[in-house]
PDB file of C-alpha atoms and ligand atoms in Angstrom:
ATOM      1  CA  UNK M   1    -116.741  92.551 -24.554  1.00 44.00           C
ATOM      2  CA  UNK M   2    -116.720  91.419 -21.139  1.00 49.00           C
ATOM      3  CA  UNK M   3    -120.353  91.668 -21.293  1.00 52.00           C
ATOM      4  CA  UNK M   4    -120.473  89.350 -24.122  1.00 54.00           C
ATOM      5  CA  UNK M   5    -118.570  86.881 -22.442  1.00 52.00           C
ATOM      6  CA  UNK M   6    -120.414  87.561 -19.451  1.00 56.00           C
ATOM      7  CA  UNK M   7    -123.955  86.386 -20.934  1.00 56.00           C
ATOM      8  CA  UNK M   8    -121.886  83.425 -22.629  1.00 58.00           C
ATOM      9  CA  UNK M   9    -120.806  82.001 -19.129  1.00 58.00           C
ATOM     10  CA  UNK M  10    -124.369  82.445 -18.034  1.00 68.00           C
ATOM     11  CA  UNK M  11    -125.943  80.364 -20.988  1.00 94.00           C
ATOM     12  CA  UNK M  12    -123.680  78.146 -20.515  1.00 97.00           C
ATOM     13  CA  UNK M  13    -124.028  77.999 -16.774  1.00 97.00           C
ATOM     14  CA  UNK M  14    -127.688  77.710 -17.465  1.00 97.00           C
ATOM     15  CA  UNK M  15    -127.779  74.615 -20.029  1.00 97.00           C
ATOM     16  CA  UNK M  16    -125.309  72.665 -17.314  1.00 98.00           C
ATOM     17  CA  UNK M  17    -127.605  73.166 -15.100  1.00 98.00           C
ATOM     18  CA  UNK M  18    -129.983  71.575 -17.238  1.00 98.00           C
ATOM     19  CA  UNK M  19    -128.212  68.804 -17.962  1.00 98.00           C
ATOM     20  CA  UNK M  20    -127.275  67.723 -14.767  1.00 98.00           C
ATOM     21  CA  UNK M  21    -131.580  68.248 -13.729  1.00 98.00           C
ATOM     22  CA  UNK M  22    -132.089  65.660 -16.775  1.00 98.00           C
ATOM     23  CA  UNK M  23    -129.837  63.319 -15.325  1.00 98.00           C
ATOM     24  CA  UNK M  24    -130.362  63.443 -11.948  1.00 98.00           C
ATOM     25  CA  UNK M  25    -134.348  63.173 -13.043  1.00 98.00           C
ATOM     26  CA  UNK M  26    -133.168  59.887 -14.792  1.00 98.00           C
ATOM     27  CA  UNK M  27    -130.840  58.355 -12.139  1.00 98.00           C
ATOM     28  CA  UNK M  28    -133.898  58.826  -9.573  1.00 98.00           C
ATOM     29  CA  UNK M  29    -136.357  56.873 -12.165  1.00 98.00           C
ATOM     30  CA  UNK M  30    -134.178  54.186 -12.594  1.00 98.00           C
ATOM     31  CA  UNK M  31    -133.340  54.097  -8.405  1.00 98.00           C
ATOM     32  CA  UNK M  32    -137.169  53.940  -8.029  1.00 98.00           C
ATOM     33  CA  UNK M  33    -137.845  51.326 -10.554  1.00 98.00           C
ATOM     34  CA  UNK M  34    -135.120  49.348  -8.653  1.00 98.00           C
ATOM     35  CA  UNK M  35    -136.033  49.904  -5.173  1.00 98.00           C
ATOM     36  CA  UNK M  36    -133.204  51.469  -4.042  1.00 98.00           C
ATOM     37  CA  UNK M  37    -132.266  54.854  -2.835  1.00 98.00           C
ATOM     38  CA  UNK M  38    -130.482  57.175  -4.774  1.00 98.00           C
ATOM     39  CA  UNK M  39    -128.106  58.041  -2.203  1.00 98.00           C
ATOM     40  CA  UNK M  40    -126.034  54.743  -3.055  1.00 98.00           C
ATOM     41  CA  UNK M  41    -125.613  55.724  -6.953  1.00 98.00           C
ATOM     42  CA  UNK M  42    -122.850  58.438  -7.291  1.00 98.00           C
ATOM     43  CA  UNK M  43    -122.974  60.055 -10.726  1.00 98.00           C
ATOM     44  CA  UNK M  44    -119.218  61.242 -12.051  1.00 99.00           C
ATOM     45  CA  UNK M  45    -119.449  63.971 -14.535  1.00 98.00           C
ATOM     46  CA  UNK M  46    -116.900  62.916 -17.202  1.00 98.00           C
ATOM     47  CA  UNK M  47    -115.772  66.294 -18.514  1.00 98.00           C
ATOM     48  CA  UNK M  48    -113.214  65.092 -20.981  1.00 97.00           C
ATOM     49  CA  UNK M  49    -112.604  67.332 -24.009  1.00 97.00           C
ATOM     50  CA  UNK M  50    -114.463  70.084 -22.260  1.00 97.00           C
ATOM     51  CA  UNK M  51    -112.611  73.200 -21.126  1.00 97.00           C
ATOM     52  CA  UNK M  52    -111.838  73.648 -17.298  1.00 98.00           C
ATOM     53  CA  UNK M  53    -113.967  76.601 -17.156  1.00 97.00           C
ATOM     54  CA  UNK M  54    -116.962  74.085 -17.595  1.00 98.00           C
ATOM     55  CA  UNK M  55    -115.699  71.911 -14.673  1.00 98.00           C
ATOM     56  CA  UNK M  56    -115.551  75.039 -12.915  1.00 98.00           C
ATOM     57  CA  UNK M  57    -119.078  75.733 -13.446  1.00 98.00           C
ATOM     58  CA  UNK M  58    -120.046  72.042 -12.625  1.00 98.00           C
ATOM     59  CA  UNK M  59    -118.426  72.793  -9.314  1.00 98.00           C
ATOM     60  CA  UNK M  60    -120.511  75.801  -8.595  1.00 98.00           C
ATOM     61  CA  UNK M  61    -123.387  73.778  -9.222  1.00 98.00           C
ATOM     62  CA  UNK M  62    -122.905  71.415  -6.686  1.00 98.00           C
ATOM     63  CA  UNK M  63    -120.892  68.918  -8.622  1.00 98.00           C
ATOM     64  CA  UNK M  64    -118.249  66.955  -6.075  1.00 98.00           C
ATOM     65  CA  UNK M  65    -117.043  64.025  -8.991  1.00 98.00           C
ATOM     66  CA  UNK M  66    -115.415  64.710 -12.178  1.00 98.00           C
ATOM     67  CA  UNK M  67    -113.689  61.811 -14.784  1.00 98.00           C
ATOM     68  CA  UNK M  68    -111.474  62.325 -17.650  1.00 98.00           C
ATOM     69  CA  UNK M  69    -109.761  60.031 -19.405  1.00 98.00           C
ATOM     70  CA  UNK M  70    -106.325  61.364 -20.380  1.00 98.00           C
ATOM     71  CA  UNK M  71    -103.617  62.378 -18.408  1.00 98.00           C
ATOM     72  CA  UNK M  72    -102.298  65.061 -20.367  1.00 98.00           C
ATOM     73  CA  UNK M  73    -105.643  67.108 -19.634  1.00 98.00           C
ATOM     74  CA  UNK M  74    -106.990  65.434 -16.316  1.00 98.00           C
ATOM     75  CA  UNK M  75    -103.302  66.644 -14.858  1.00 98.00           C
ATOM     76  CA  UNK M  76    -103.872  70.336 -15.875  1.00 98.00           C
ATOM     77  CA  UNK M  77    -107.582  70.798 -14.639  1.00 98.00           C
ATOM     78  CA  UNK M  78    -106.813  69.035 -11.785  1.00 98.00           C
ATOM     79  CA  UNK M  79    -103.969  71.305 -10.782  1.00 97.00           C
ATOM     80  CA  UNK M  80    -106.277  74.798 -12.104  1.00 98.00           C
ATOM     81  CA  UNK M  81    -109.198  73.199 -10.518  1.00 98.00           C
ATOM     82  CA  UNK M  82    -107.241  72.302  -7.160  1.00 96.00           C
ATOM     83  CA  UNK M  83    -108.465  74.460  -4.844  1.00 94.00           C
ATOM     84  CA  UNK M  84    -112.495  73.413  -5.620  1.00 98.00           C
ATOM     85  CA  UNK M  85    -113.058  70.439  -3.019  1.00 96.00           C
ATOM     86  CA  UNK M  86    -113.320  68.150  -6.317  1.00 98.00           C
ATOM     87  CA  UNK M  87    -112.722  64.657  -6.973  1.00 98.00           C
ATOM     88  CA  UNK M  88    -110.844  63.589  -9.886  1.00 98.00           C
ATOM     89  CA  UNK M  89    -112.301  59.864 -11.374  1.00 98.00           C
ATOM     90  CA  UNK M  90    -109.875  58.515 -13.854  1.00 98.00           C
ATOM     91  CA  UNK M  91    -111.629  56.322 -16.775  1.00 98.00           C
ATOM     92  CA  UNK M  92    -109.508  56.067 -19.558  1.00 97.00           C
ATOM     93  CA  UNK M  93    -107.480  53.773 -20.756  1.00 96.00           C
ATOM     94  CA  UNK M  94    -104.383  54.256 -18.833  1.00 97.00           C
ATOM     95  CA  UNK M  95    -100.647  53.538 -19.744  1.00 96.00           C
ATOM     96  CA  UNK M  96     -98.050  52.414 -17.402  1.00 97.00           C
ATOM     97  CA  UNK M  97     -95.754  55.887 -17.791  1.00 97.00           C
ATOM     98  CA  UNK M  98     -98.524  57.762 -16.782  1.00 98.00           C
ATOM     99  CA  UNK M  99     -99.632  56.408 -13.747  1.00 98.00           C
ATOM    100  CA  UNK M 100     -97.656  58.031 -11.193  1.00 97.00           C
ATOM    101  CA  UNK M 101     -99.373  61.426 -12.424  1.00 98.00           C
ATOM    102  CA  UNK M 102    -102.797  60.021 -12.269  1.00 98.00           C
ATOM    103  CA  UNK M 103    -101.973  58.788  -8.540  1.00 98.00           C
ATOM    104  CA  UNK M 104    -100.735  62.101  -7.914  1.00 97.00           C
ATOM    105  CA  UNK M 105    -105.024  63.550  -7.968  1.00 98.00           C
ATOM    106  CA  UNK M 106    -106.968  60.796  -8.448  1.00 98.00           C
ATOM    107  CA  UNK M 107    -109.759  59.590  -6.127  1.00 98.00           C
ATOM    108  CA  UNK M 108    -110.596  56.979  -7.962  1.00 98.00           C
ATOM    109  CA  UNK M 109    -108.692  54.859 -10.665  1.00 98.00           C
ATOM    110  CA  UNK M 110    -111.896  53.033 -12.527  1.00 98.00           C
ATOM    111  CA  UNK M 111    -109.130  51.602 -15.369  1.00 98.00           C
ATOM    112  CA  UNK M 112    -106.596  49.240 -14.119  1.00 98.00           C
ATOM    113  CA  UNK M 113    -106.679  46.252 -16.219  1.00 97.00           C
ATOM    114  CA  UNK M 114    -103.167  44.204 -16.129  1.00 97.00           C
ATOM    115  CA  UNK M 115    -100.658  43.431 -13.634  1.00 97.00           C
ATOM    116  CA  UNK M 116     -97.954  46.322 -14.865  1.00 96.00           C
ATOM    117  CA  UNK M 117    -100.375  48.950 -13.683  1.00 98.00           C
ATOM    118  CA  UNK M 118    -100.604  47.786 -10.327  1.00 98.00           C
ATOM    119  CA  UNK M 119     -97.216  48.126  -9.505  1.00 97.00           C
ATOM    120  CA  UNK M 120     -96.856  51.002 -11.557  1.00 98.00           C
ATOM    121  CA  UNK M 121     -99.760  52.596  -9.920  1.00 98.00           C
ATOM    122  CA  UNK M 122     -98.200  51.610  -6.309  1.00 98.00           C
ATOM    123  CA  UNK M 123     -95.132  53.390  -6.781  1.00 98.00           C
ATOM    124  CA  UNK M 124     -97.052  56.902  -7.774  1.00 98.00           C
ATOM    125  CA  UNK M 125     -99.560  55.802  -4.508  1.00 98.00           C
ATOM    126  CA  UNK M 126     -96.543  55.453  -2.412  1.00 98.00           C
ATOM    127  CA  UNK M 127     -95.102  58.595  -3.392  1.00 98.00           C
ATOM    128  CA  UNK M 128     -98.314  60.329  -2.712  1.00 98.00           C
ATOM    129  CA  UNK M 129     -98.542  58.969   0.709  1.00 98.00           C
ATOM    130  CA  UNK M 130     -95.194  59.762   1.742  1.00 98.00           C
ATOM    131  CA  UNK M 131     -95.526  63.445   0.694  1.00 97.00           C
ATOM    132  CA  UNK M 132     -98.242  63.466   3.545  1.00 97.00           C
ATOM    133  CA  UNK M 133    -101.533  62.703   0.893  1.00 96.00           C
ATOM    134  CA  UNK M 134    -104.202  59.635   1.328  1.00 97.00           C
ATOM    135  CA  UNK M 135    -102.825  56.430   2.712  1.00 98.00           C
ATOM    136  CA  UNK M 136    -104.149  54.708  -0.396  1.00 98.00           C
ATOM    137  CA  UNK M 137    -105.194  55.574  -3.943  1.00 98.00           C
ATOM    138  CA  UNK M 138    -108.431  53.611  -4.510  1.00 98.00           C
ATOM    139  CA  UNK M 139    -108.569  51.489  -7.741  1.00 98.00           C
ATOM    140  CA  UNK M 140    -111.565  49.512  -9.905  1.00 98.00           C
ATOM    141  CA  UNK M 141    -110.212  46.629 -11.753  1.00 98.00           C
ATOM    142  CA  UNK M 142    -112.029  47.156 -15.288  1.00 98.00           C
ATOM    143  CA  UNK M 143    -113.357  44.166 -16.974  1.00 97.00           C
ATOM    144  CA  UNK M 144    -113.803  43.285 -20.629  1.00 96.00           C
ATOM    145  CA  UNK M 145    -116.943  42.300 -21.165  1.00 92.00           C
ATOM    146  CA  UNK M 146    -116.460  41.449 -24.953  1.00 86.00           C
ATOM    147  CA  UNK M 147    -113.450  40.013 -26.613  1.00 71.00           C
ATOM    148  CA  UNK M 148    -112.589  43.078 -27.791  1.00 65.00           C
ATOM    149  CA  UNK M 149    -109.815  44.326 -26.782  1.00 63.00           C
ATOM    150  CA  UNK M 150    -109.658  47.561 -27.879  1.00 64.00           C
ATOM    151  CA  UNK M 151    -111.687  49.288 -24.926  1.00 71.00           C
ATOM    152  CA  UNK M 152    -109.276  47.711 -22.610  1.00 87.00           C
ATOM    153  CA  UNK M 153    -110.229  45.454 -19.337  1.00 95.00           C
ATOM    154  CA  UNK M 154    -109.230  42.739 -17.978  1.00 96.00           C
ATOM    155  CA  UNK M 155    -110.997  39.597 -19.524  1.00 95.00           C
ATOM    156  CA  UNK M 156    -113.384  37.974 -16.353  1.00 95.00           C
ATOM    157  CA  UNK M 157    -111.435  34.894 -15.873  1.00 95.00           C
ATOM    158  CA  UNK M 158    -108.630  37.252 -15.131  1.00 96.00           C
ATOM    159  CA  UNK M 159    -109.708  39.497 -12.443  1.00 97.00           C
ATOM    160  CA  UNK M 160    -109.494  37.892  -9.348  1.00 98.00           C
ATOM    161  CA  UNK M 161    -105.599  37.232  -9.700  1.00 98.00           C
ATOM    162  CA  UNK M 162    -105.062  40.934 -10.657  1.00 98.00           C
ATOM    163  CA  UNK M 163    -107.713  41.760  -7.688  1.00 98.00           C
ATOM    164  CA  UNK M 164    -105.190  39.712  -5.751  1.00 98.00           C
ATOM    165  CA  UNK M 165    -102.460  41.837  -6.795  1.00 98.00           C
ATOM    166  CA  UNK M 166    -103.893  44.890  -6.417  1.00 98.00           C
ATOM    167  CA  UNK M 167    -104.880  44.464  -2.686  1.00 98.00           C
ATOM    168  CA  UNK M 168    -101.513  42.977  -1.907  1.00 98.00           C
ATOM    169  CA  UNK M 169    -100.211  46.013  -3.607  1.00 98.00           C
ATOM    170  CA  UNK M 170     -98.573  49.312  -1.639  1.00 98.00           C
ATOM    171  CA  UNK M 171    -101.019  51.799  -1.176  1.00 98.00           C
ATOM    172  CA  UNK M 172    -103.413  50.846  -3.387  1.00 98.00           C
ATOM    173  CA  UNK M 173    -106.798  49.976  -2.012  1.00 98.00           C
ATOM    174  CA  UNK M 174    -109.447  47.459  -4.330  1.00 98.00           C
ATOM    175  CA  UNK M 175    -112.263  48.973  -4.424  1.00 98.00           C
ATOM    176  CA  UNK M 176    -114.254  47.438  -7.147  1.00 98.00           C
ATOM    177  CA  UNK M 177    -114.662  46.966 -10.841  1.00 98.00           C
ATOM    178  CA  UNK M 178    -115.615  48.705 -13.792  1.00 98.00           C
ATOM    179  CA  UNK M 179    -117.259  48.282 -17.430  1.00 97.00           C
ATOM    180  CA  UNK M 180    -118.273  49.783 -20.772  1.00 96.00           C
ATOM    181  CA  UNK M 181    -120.714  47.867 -22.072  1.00 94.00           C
ATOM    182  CA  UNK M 182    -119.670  46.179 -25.534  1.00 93.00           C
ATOM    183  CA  UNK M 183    -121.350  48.013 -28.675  1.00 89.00           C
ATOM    184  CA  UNK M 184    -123.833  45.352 -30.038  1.00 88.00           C
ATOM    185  CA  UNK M 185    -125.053  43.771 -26.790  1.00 90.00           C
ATOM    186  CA  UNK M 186    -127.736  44.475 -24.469  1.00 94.00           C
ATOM    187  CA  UNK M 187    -126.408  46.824 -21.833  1.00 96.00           C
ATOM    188  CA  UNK M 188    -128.839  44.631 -19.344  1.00 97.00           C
ATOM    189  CA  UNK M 189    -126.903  41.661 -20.383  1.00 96.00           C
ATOM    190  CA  UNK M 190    -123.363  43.354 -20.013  1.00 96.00           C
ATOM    191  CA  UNK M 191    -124.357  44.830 -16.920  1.00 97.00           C
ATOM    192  CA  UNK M 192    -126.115  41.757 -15.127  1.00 97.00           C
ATOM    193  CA  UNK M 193    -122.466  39.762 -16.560  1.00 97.00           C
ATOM    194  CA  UNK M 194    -120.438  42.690 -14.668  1.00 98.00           C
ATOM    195  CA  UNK M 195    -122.869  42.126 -11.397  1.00 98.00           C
ATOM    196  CA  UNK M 196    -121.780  38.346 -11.317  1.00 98.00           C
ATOM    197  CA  UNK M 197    -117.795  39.250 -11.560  1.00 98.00           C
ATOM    198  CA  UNK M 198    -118.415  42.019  -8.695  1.00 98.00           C
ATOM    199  CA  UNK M 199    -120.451  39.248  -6.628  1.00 98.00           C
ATOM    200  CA  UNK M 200    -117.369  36.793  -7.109  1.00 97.00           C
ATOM    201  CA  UNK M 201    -114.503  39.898  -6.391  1.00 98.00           C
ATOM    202  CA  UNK M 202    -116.366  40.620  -3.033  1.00 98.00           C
ATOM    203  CA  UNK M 203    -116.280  36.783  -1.817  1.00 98.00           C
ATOM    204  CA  UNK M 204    -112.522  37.373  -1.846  1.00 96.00           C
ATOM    205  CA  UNK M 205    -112.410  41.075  -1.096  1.00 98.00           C
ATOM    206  CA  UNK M 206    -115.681  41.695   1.250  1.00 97.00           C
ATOM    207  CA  UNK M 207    -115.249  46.104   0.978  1.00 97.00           C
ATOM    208  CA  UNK M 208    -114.633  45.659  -2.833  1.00 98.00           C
ATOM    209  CA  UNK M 209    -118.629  47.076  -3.547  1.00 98.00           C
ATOM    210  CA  UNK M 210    -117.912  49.798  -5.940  1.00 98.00           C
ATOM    211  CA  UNK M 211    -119.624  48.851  -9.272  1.00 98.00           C
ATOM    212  CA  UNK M 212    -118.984  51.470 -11.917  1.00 98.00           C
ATOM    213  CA  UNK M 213    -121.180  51.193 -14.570  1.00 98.00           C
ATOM    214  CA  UNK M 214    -123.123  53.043 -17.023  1.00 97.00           C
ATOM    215  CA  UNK M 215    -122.620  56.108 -19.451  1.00 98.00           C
ATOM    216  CA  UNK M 216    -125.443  58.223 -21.160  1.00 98.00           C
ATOM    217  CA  UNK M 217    -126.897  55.659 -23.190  1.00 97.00           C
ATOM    218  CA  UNK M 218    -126.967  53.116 -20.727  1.00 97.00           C
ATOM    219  CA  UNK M 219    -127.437  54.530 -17.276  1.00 98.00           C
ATOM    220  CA  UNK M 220    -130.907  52.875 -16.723  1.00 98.00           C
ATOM    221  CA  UNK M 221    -130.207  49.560 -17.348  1.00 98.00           C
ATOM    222  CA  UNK M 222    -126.756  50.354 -15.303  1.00 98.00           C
ATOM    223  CA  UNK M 223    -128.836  51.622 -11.955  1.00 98.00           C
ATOM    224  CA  UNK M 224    -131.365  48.357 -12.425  1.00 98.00           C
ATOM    225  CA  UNK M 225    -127.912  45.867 -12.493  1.00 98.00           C
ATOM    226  CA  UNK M 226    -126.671  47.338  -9.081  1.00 98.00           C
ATOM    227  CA  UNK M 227    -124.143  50.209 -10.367  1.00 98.00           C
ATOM    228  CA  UNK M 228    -122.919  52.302  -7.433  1.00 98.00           C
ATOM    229  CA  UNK M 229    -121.186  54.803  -9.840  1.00 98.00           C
ATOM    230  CA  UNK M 230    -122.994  56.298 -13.152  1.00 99.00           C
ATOM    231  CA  UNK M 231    -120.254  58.071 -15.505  1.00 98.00           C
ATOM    232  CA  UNK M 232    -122.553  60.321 -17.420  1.00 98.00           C
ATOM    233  CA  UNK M 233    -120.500  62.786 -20.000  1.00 98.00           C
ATOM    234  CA  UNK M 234    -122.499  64.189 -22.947  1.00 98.00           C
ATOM    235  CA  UNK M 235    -126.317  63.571 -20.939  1.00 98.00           C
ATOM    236  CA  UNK M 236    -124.429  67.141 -19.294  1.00 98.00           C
ATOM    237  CA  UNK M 237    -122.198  68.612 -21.068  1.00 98.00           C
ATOM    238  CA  UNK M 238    -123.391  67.940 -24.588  1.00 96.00           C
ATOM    239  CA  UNK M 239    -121.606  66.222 -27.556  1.00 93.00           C
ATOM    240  CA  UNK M 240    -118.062  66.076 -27.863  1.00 89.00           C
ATOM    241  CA  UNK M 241    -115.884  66.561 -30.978  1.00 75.00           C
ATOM    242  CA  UNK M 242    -115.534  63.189 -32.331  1.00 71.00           C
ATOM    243  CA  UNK M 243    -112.465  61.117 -32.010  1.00 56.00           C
ATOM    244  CA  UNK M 244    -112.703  60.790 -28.283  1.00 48.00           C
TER     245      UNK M 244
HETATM  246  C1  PLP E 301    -116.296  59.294 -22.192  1.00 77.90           C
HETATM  247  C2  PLP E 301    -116.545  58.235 -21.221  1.00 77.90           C
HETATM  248  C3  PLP E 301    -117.765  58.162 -20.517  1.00 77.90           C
HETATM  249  C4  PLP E 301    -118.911  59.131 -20.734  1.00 77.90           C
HETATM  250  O1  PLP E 301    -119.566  58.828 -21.928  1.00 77.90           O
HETATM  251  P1  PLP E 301    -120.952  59.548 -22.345  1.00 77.90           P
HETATM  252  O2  PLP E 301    -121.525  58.632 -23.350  1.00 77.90           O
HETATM  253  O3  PLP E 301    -120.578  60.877 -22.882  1.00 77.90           O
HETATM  254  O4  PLP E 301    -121.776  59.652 -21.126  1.00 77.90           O
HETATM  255  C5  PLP E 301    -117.912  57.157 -19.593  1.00 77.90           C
HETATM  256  N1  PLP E 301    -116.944  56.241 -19.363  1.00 77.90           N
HETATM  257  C6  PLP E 301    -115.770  56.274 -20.016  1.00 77.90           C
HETATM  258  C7  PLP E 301    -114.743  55.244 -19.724  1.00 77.90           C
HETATM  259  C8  PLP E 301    -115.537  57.260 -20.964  1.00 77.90           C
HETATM  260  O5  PLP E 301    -114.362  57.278 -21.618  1.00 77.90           O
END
């Protein structure tokens, strides 16, 4: 039996391996067709729906930055996962009575899109601090690029106020912004639209210059629009159940 599981963990070990050697082969294109060197485009393996013993195994393989998008299950690996040096991206959609647990492990909020979060997302960054962590817990405000509001995001016209807020903010520290690119437009487009909101957030906020863009599909035209983080999900770990 344990065999059996034995030669499972090694497949398994074997086609994440894979995937993240397609991916990185990709994100290196796309830096080269750009002109610009790969060390400034960090990709964050979203492991969302898959098991911790898969994050685990991303870990092993060199893998420093993970990204889920619930709570409920970000919360758990991260606490399993503690002791493996990793750094937990949070991408989802986030709501307000959850964000002192995210700010209790993340490195990197990429969702905060309206004004309750930030001061919800203070007091759980204040709390942290206090209890000897990181002075601040880093934040991306995301922007709608659609009027869809679904997908959540601030809509353009509204992110320099809740930039604003965020900086003024307790222990949080703006660090950028963040998109999904709408379904039915060019990614190009959405991206080079996302490029122009970042360019206006650093006038205001010079160290703001984290642009996280870009998902399996899209990661190309997200590299070639100036994206400093790539969240790349099924390109490693394969299809998820639907309904995420
Ligand atoms: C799931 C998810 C991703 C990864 O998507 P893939 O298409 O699997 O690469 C990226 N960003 C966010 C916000 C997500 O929820």
């Amino acid at each position: 039996m344990t065999d059996r599981r034995a030669e499972l963990g090694t497949d398994r070990r074997a086609e994440l391996e894979a995937g993240l050697v397609a991916v990185r082969r990709r994100v290196v294109a796309a830096c080269e067709q750009a002109g610009r060197d790969v060390a400034g485009v960090t990709t964050v393996v979203v492991t969302k729906t898959f098991p911790a013993s898969d994050v685990a195994l991303l870990a092993s393989l060199g893998v420093r930055d993970v990204g889920e998008s619930k709570d409920q299950e970000a919360s758990v690996k991260a606490l399993e996962l503690a002791g493996l040096g990793l750094r937990w991206h949070f991408v989802g959609r986030l709501q307000t009575n959850k964000a002192r647990s995210v700010a209790a492990y993340a490195h990197l909020v990429h969702s905060l899109d309206r004004r309750r979060l930030v001061a919800a997302l203070s007091r759980g960054a204040v709390e942290r601090r206090d209890a000897g962590g990181p002075p601040a817990l880093r934040c991306l405000v995301q922007v709608s690029l659609d009027a869809e509001p679904s997908r959540g995001g601030a809509a353009p016209d509204d992110v320099p106020a809740l930039a604003d807020a965020t900086s003024d903010a307790d222990a949080l520290e703006l660090t950028g912004v963040m998109a999904i690119a709408p379904q039915g437009v060019e990614p190009a487009r959405a991206f080079a639209r996302l490029a122009e909101v970042a360019e206006r957030l650093r006038r205001d906020h010079p160290g703001a210059d984290v642009v996280s863009a870009g998902m399996s599909g899209d990661l190309e035209a997200a590299v070639l629009a100036g994206a400093t983080h790539l969240r790349v999900g099924s390109a490693v770990l394969g299809s998820r159940p639907p309904l995420e």
